Coordinates of C-alpha atoms in Angstrom, one line a residue:
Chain A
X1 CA -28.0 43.9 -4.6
X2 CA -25.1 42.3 -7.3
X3 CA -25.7 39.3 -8.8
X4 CA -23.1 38.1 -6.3
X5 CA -25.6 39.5 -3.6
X6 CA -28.1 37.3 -5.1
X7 CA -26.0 34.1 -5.1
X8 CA -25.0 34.9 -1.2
X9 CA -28.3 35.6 -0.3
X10 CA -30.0 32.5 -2.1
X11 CA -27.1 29.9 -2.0
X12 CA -26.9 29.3 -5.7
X13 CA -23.6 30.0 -7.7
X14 CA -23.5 33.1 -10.0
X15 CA -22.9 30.8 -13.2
X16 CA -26.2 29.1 -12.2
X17 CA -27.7 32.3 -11.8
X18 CA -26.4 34.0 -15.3
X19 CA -28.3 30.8 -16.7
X20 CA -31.4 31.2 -15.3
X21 CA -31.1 34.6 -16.7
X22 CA -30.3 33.5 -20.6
X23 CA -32.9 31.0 -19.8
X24 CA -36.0 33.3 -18.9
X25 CA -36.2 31.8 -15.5
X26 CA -35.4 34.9 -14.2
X27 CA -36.0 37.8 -14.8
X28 CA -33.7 40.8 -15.7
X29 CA -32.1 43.0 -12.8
X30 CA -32.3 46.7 -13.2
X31 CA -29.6 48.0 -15.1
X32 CA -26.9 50.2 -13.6
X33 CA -24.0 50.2 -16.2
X34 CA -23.5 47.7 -19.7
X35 CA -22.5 44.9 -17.8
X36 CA -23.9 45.3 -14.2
X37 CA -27.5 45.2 -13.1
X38 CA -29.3 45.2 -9.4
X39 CA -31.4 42.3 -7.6
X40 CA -33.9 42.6 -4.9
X41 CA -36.6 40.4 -3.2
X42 CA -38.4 39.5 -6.0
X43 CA -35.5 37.9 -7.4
X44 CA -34.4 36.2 -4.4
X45 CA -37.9 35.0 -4.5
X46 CA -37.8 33.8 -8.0
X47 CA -34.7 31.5 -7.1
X48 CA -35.7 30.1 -4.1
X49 CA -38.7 28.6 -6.4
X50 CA -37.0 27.6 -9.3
X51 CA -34.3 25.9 -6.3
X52 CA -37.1 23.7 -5.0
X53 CA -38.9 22.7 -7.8
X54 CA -35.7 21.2 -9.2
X55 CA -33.9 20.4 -6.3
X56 CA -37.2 19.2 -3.8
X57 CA -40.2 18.1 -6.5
X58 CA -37.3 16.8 -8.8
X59 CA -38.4 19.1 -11.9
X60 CA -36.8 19.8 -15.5
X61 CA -36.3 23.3 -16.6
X62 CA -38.6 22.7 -19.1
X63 CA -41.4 22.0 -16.6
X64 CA -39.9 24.7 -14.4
X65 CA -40.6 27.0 -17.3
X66 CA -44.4 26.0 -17.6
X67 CA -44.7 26.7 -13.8
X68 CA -43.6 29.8 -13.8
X69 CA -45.7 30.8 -17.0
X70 CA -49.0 30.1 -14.8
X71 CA -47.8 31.8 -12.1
X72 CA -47.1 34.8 -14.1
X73 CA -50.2 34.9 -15.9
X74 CA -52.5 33.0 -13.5
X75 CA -56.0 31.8 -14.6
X76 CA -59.0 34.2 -13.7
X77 CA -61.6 31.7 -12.8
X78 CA -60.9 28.8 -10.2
X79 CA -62.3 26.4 -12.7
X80 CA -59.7 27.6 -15.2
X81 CA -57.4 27.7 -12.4
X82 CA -58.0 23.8 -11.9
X83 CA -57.5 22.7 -15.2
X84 CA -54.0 25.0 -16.1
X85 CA -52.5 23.6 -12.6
X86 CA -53.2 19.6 -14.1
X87 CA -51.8 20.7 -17.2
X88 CA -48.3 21.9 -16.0
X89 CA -48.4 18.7 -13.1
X90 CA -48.9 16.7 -16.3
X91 CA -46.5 18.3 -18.5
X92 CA -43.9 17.2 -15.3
X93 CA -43.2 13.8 -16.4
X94 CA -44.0 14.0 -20.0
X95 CA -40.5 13.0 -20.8
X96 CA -40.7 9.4 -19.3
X97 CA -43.9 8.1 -22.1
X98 CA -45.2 6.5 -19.2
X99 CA -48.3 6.7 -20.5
X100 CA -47.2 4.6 -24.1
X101 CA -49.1 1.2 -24.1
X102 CA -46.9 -1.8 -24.1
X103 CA -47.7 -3.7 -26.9
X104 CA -50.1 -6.7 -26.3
X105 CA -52.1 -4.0 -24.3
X106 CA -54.0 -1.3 -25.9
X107 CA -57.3 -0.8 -28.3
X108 CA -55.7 -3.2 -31.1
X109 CA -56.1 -6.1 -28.8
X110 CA -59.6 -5.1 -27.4
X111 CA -60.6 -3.2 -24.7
X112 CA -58.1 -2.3 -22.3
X113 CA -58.6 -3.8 -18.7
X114 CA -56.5 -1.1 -17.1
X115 CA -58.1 1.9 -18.9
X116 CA -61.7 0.0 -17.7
X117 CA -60.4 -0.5 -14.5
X118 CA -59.4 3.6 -13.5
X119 CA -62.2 4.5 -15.2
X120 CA -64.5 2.6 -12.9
X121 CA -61.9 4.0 -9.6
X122 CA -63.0 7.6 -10.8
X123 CA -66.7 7.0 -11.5
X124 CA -67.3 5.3 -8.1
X125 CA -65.7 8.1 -6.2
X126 CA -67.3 10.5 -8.5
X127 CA -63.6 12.1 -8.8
X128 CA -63.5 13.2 -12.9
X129 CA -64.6 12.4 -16.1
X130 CA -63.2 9.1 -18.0
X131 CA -61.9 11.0 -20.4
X132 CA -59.4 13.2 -18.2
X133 CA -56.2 12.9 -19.1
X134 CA -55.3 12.0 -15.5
X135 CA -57.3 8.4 -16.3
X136 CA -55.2 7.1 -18.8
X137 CA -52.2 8.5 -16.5
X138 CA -53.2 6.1 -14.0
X139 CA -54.1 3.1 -16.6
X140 CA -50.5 3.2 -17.6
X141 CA -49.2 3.5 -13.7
X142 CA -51.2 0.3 -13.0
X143 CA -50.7 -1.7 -16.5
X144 CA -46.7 -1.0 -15.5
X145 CA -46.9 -1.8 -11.8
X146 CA -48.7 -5.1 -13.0
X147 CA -46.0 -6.3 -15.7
X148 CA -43.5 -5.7 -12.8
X149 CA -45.4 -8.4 -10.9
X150 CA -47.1 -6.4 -8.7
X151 CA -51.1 -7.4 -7.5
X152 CA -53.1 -4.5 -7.4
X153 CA -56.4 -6.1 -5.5
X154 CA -59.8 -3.0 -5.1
X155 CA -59.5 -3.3 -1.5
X156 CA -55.3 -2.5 -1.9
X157 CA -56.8 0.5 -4.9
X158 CA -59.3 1.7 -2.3
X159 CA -56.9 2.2 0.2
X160 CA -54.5 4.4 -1.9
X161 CA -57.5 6.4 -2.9
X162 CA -58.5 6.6 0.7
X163 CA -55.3 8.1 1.5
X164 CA -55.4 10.3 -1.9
X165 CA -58.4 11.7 -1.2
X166 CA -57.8 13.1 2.9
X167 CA -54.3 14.6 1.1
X168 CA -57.0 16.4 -1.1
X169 CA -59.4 17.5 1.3
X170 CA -56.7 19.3 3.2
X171 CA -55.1 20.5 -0.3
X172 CA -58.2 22.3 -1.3
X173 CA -59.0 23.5 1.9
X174 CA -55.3 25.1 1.9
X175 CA -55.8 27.3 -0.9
X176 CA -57.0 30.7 -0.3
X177 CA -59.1 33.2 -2.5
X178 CA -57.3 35.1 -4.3
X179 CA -56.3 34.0 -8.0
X180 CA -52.1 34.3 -7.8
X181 CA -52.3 32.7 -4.4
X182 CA -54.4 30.1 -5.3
X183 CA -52.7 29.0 -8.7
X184 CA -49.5 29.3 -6.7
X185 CA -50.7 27.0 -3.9
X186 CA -52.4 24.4 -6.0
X187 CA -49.4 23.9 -8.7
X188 CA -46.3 24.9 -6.7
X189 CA -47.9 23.4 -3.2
X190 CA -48.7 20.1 -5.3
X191 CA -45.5 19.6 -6.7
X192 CA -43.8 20.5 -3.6
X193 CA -45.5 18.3 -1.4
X194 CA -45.9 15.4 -3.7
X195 CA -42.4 14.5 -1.9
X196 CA -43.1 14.9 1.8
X197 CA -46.1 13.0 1.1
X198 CA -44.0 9.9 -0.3
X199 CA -41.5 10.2 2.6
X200 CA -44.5 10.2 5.0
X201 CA -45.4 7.0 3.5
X202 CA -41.5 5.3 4.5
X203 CA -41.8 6.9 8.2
X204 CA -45.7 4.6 8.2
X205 CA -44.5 1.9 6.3
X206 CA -41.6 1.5 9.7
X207 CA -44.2 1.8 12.2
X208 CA -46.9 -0.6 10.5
X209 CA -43.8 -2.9 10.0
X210 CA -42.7 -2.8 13.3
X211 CA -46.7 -3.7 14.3
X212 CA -47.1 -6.5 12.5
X213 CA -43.5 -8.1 13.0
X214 CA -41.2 -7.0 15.7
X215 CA -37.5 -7.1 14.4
X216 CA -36.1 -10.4 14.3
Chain B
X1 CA -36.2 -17.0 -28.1
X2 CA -33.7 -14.9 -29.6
X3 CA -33.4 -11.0 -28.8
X4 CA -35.1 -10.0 -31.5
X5 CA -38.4 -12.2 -30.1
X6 CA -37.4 -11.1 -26.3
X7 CA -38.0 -7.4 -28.1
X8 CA -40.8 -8.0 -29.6
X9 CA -42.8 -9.9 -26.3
X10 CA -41.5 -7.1 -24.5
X11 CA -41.9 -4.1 -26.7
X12 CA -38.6 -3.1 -26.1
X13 CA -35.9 -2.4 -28.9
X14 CA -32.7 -5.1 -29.5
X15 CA -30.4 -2.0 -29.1
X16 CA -32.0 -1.1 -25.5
X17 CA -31.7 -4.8 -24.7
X18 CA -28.2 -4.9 -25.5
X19 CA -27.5 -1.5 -23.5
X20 CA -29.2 -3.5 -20.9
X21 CA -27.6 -6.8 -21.1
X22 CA -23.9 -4.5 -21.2
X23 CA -24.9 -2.7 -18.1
X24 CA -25.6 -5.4 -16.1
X25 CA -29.7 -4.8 -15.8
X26 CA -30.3 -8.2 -17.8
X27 CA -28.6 -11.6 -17.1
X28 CA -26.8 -12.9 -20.1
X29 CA -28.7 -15.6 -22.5
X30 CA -28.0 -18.8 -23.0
X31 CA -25.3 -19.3 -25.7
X32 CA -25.8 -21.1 -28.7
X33 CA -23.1 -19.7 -31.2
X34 CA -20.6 -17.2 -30.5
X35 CA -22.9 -14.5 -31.4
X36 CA -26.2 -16.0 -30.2
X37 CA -28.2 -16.2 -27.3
X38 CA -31.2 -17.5 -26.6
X39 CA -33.8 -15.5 -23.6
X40 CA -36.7 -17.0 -21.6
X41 CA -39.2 -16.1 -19.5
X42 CA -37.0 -14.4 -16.6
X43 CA -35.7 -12.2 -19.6
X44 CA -39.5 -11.3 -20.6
X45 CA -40.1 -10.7 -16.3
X46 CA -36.7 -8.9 -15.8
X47 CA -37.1 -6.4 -19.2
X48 CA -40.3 -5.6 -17.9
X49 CA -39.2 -4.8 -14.5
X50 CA -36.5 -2.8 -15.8
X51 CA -39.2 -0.3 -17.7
X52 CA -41.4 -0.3 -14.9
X53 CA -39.1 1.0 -12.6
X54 CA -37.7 3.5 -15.2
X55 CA -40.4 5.1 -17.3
X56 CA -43.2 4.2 -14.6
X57 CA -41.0 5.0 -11.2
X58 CA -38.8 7.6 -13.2
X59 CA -35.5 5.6 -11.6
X60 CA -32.4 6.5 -12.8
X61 CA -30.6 3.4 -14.4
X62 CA -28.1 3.8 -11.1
X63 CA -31.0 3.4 -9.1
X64 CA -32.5 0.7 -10.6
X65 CA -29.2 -1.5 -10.5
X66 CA -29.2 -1.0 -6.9
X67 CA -32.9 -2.3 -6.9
X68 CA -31.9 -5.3 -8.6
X69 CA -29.0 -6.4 -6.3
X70 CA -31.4 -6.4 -3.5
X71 CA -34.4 -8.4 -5.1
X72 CA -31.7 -10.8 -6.5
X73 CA -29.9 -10.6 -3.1
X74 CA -33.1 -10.4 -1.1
X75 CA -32.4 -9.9 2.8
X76 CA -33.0 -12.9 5.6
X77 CA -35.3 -10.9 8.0
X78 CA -38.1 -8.6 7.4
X79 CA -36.5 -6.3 10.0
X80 CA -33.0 -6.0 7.5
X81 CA -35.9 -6.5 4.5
X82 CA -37.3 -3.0 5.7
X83 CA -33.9 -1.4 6.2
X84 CA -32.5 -2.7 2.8
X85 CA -35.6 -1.5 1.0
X86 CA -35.7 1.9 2.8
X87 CA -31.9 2.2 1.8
X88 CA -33.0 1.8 -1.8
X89 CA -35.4 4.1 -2.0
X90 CA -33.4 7.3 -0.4
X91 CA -30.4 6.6 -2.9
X92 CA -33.4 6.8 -5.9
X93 CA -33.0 10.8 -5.8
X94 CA -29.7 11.0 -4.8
X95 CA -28.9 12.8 -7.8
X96 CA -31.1 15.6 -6.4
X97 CA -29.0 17.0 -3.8
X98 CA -32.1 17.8 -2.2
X99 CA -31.1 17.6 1.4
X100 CA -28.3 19.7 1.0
X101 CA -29.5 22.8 3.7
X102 CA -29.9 26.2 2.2
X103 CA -27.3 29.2 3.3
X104 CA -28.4 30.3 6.3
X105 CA -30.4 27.3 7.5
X106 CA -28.6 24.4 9.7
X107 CA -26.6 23.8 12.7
X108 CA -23.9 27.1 12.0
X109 CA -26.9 29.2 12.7
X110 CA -28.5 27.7 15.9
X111 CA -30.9 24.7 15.7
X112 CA -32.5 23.9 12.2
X113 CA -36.3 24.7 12.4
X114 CA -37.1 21.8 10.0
X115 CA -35.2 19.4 11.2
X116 CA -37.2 20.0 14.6
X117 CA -40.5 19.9 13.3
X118 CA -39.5 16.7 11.0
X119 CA -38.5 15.0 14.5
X120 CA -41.2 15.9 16.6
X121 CA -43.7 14.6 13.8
X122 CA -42.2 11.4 13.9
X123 CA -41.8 11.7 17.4
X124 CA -45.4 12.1 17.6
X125 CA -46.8 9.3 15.4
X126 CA -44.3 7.0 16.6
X127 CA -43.0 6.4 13.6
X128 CA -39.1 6.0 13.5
X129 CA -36.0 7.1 15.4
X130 CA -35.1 10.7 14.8
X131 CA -31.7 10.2 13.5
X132 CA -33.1 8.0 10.7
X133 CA -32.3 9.4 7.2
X134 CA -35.7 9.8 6.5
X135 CA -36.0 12.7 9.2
X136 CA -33.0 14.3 7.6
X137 CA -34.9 14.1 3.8
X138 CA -38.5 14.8 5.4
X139 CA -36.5 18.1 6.8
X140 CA -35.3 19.4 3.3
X141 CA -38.7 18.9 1.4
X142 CA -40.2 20.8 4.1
X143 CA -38.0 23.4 4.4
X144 CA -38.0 23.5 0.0
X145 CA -41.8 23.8 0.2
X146 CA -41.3 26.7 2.7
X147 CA -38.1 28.9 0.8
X148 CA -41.1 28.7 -1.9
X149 CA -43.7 30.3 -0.2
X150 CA -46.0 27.4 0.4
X151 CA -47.1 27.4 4.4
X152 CA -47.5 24.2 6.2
X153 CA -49.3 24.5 9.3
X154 CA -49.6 21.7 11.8
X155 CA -53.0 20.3 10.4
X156 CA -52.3 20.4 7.0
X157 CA -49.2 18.1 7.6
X158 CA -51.3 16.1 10.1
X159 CA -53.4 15.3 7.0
X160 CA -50.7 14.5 4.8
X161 CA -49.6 12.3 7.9
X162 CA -53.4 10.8 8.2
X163 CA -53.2 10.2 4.1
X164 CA -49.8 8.5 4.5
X165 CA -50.7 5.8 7.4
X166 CA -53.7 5.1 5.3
X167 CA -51.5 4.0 2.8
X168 CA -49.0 2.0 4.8
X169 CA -50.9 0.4 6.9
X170 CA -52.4 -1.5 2.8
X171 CA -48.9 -1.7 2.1
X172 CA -47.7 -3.8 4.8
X173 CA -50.8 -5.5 4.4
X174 CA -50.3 -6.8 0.8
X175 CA -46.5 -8.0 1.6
X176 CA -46.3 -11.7 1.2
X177 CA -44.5 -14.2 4.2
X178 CA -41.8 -15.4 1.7
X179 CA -38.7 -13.0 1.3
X180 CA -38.1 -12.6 -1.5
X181 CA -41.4 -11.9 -2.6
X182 CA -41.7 -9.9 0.4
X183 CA -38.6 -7.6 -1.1
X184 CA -39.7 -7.1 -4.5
X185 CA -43.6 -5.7 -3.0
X186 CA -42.0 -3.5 -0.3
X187 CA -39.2 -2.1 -2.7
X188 CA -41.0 -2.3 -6.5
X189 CA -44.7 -2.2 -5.1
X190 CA -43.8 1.1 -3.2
X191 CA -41.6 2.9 -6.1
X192 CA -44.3 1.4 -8.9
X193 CA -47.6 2.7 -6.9
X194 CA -45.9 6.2 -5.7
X195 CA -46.9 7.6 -9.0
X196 CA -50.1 6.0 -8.6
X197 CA -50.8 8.0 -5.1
X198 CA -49.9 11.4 -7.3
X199 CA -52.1 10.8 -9.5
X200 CA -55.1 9.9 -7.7
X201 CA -54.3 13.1 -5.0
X202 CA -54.6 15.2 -8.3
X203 CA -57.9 13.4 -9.6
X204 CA -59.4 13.8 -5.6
X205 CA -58.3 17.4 -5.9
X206 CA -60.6 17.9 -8.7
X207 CA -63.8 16.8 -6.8
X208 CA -62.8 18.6 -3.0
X209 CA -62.4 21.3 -5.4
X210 CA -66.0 20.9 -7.4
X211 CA -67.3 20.7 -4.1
X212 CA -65.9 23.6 -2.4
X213 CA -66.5 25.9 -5.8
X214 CA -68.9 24.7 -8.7
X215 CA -67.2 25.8 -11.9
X216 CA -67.5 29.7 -12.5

């Protein structure tokens, strides 16, 4: 198909498209003349992707880019596997410094109680070493959570991770043997779900509501 | 204290503060010269709300003003409570256009597949009316996940579901009688700890997975 075939069929404007092009998010068409090249399902393919991990997950085309550079040259080991698919979910929000100390906090002031505090989370559920970067990820998430005034008591911690870890169980169980399905399922089927699983949590929050206090 | 010791408790820069104070996101000081103000302690709490919600949360600024006019405007009822802070937390990806259907989807071509499968979930669970908003967003991300090649069958959603009750039923839990203490941990506690429940679903991934395959 056209370019303009590949707009119809995927819903995304051809101006959109020609970026995505000059961008490497895409790949070339075959050419068929200087200024005219043909699309076909792998294309169509490649844009519904990029669509939802900016549109659903909320991606830049930076982290876009790292997605797609996994998928395209995907680990041969699930180990490796593992690690490349925390990398590029990491690399999502580096933009926002969420993991910067606030000042007051941090090793200059002694040992830091939030750091202490996700490090003992992950050692008693055995999840990852204390040096992952995923641990100081969630030191920061908590340190911020708690200068916006909000208590974050083990049992409230425990249920999270509760919750966290049957999401996993199901994750890992989803993803199937083969190394380009797998890499795709773990990064792309993360980040893609990461949203339904927060909506989820709304829909709950209205029925537990609704339990413990009938609308007044 | 002046701005310059309201930037330096809070860590963030005078020019940020006075971006803040012009957009409306922090009240005005207490005047002592023409060009002076002087900041307390709801300054220090408000600043650090602010950053929370944006570099924690990822909120837009847009978002986060419409955070702020319903913790200073708190609701009377936990009923509205839950509506106002549900209302808040849809508009926070606005932006995102992600519930926009994709060509081909939607009513023009018979009943929308996701939008049925979104209802009966809820239907199911209990959880909410089928024409709430949420049904309508839940919809979208499924059908995103799916234009992208990631398969959801019926029990991996029903764990996502199991993960998110978990979850709610501590969140309802840990909201306080009073309301407006009972606004700002429904509407702040839930955007602050949503990045919290990403994180830890990566960090359980990396044990189901160690489980299911030692490193190779």
């Amino acid at each position: 198909m056209r370019i303009s075939g590949l707009a119809e069929r995927t819903g995304v404007p051809v101006a959109t498209l020609k970026y995505y092009l000059r961008e490497g998010l895409l790949h070339t068409g075959t050419a068929t003349a200087r200024t005219q090249a043909l699309y076909d399902a792998t294309h169509v393919e490649r844009v519904r992707l990029v669509r939802a991990l900016t549109d659903s997950a909320g991606l830049s085309l930076g982290a876009v880019r790292e997605v797609l550079a996994v998928l395209d040259d995907p680990p041969s080991t699930r180990h490796e596997l593992l690690g490349a698919a925390q990398r590029v979910m990491l690399a999502r929000e580096e933009g926002r410094q969420q993991d910067r100390p606030a000042p007051g906090d941090g090793p200059a002031d002694g040992p830091d109680p939030w750091q202490a505090r996700a490090a003992e989370l992950v050692a008693t559920r055995d999840w990852c070493p204390d040096d992952d970067p995923l641990v100081a990820r969630l030191a920061g998430q908590l340190r911020a959570a708690e200068a916006a005034g909000i208590d974050l008591p083990d049992a409230y911690l425990d249920a999270l991770a509760e919750g966290a870890e049957t999401v996993a169980a199901a994750d890992v169980a989803s993803v199937p043997e083969d190394g380009a399905g797998a890499v795709k399922r773990v990064v792309v089927g993360t980040l893609l779900t990461d949203p339904v699983l927060l909506t989820l949590r709304r829909m709950a929050q209205q029925r537990a509501s609704a339990d413990v206090a009938p609308a007044d």
